[in-house]
């Protein structure tokens, strides 16, 4: 049952010196004003803290509206209701005197705030000692089994029903469900640096994607932040790197040492200028190296001999081509000259024939004046025309001779150049032959030493 007892406040008029008939004016002294202002501030702070505690308590209470089987438990509902908060009893305590049950938190706060330090129902207490802990001892933590049995018959809805929880739970399993199993209880991500809140049912999915979560590196097995794992995989000392020579994977921390010792790496021989695998360099002795050098020198000499032969063929070909061009030029020049002479001779014959015809016509027409387009002074003389033709022929002949001389000079220069190149190749060949002879001697000395 509920007993609405009001909390008795102390009367300030009973305090000595502060009654209505008192002669003391409390506002006459500045110190008293400051004292009361500080006291009012402390009261406001205490009121704020009390309001926050009350809000927390309201969230934590078991309201009667949460009873699912209300029709079944309506008979004994008054026995499981706290008379202080009017909600279902939590952590019950019972008075030894009147056997009234209360919520554990409700009765503790009652003794803290009540000036009389008495049970709210039976008013039993030890006022003369004014001892809170002693008065509280009238409450017994040993709850009768009957009350516990009545409470166990209650079926409640979850306090997170408004968020979506549809579970119906017993009174005894209520705390475990709401604190550990309810999927609609708000949870804060446990990862350091992440402050996101979500339902318990979404926490597992969030943990798989949270950038502040710890992920194990697949190479070094060390934990890294999920947002740093990609960069770590690229720089991890244990990441595998493929060797391009032996095609085996090595850890990054040991890769440089492996490259320096890899048996399949190509090594350049400084003597024969050829590359061999590192495992072959063990058998690449100085004698074998000299043998390779000797063979390489022979091959180079053969290549240069072949090049000399090709150059000689080119020179001979150029000579033959030049002679053929010269003969063709002479033949064409002679043909041009003979043709020119023939043409000049025909022109002279035609002129003579025309003169004879003109003489005959003049004899037949002596009385008539001879028509003429120009005077005798203006007519060209036959001797002058022949001189001009001879001069032209001479000029053409001189030009052709000059061209022939220029071609001969160019050919001589080219021939001298080719001859110089041939001499250079011959000198190089002689040097190489000397080197080969020296190498043969060295090989003989080495064989003798063996």
Short mmCIF file of C-alpha atoms in Angstrom, two decimals, residues 1 75-83 86-90 101-103 147 150-151:
data_model
loop_
_atom_site.label_atom_id
_atom_site.label_comp_id
_atom_site.label_asym_id
_atom_site.label_seq_id
_atom_site.Cartn_x
_atom_site.Cartn_y
_atom_site.Cartn_z
CA UNK A 1 0.00 0.00 0.00
CA UNK A 75 -5.05 -9.77 -7.35
CA UNK A 76 -1.71 -9.31 -5.58
CA UNK A 77 -0.49 -6.22 -7.47
CA UNK A 78 -0.65 -4.01 -4.35
CA UNK A 79 1.77 -6.32 -2.58
CA UNK A 80 4.54 -5.74 -5.15
CA UNK A 81 4.15 -1.94 -5.43
CA UNK A 82 6.56 0.35 -3.54
CA UNK A 83 4.56 2.86 -1.41
CA UNK A 86 4.36 3.74 -6.68
CA UNK A 87 6.21 1.43 -9.09
CA UNK A 88 7.04 -2.25 -8.97
CA UNK A 89 9.55 -3.01 -6.23
CA UNK A 90 13.24 -3.28 -7.19
CA UNK A 101 8.33 -3.83 1.52
CA UNK A 102 10.07 -0.95 -0.27
CA UNK A 103 12.51 -0.42 -3.13
CA UNK A 147 7.16 -11.75 -2.00
CA UNK A 150 4.89 -13.06 -6.35
CA UNK A 151 7.49 -10.97 -8.16
#
